[in-house]
One Martini backbone bead per residue (centre of mass of N, CA, C, O) as a GRO file, in nm:
protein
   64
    1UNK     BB    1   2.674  -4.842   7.143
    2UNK     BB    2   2.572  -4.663   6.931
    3UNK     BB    3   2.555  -4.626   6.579
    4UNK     BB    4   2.839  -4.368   6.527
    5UNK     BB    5   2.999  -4.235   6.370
    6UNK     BB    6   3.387  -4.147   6.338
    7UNK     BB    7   3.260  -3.823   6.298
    8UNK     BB    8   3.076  -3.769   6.503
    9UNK     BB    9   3.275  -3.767   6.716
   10UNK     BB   10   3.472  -3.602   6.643
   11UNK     BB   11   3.270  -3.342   6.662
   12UNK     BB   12   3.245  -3.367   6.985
   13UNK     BB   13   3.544  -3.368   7.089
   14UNK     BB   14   3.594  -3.087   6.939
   15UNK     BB   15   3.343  -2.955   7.144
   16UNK     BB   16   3.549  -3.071   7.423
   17UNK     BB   17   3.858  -3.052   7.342
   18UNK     BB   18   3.915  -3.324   7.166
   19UNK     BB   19   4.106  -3.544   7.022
   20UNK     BB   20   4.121  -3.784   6.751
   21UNK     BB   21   4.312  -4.057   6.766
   22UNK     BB   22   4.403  -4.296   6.656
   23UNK     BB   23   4.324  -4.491   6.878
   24UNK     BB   24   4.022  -4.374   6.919
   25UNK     BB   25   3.967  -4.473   6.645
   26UNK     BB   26   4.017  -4.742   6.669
   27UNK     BB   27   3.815  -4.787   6.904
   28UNK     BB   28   3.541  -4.701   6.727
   29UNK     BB   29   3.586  -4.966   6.499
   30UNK     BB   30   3.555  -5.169   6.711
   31UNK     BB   31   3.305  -5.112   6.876
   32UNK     BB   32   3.152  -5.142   6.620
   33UNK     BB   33   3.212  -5.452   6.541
   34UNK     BB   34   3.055  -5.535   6.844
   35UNK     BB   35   2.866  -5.357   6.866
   36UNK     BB   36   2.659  -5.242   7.154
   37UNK     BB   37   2.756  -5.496   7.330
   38UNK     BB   38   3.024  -5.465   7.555
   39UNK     BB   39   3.362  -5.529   7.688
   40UNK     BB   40   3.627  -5.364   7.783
   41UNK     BB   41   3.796  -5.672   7.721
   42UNK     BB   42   3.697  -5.697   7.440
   43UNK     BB   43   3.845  -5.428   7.343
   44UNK     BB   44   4.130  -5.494   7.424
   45UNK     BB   45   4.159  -5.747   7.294
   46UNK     BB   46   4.103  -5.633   7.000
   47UNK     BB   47   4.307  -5.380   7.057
   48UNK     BB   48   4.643  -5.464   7.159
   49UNK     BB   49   4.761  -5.194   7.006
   50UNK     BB   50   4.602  -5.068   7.248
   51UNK     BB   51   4.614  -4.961   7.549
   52UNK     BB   52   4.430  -4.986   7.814
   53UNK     BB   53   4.407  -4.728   7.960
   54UNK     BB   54   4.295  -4.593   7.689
   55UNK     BB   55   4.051  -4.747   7.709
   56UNK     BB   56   3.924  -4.653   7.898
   57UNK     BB   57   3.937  -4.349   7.903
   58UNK     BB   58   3.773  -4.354   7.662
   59UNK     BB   59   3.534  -4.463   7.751
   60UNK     BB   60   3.484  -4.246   7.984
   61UNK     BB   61   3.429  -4.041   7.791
   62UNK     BB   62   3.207  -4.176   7.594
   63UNK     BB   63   3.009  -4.174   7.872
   64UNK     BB   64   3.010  -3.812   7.897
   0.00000   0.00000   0.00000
């Protein structure tokens, strides 16, 4: 994921339909701290307040 505020997402996620929750600003801080490239189990470590299958969910969308 390249360097993207998680307020530039937020206003993606908002024009199509999707709210930025807790859980996913959490993913998205997190995944900015791990840098461009990271993976999936990398992000569950990292962090583990927030359910695996969120973590995959979110990637899928910010994928899309």
């Amino acid at each position: 994921m390249s360097q993207v505020s998680p307020d530039a997402i937020e206003r993606l996620l908002s024009r199509r339909g999707y709210r930025l929750t807790a859980p996913r600003r959490n993913l998205l801080e997190v995944m900015a701290s791990l840098g461009d490239h990271f993976s999936a189990d990398a992000v569950v470590g990292a962090a583990p307040e927030v359910g695996r299958a969120t973590v995959f969910r979110t990637l899928r969308l910010l994928q899309d």
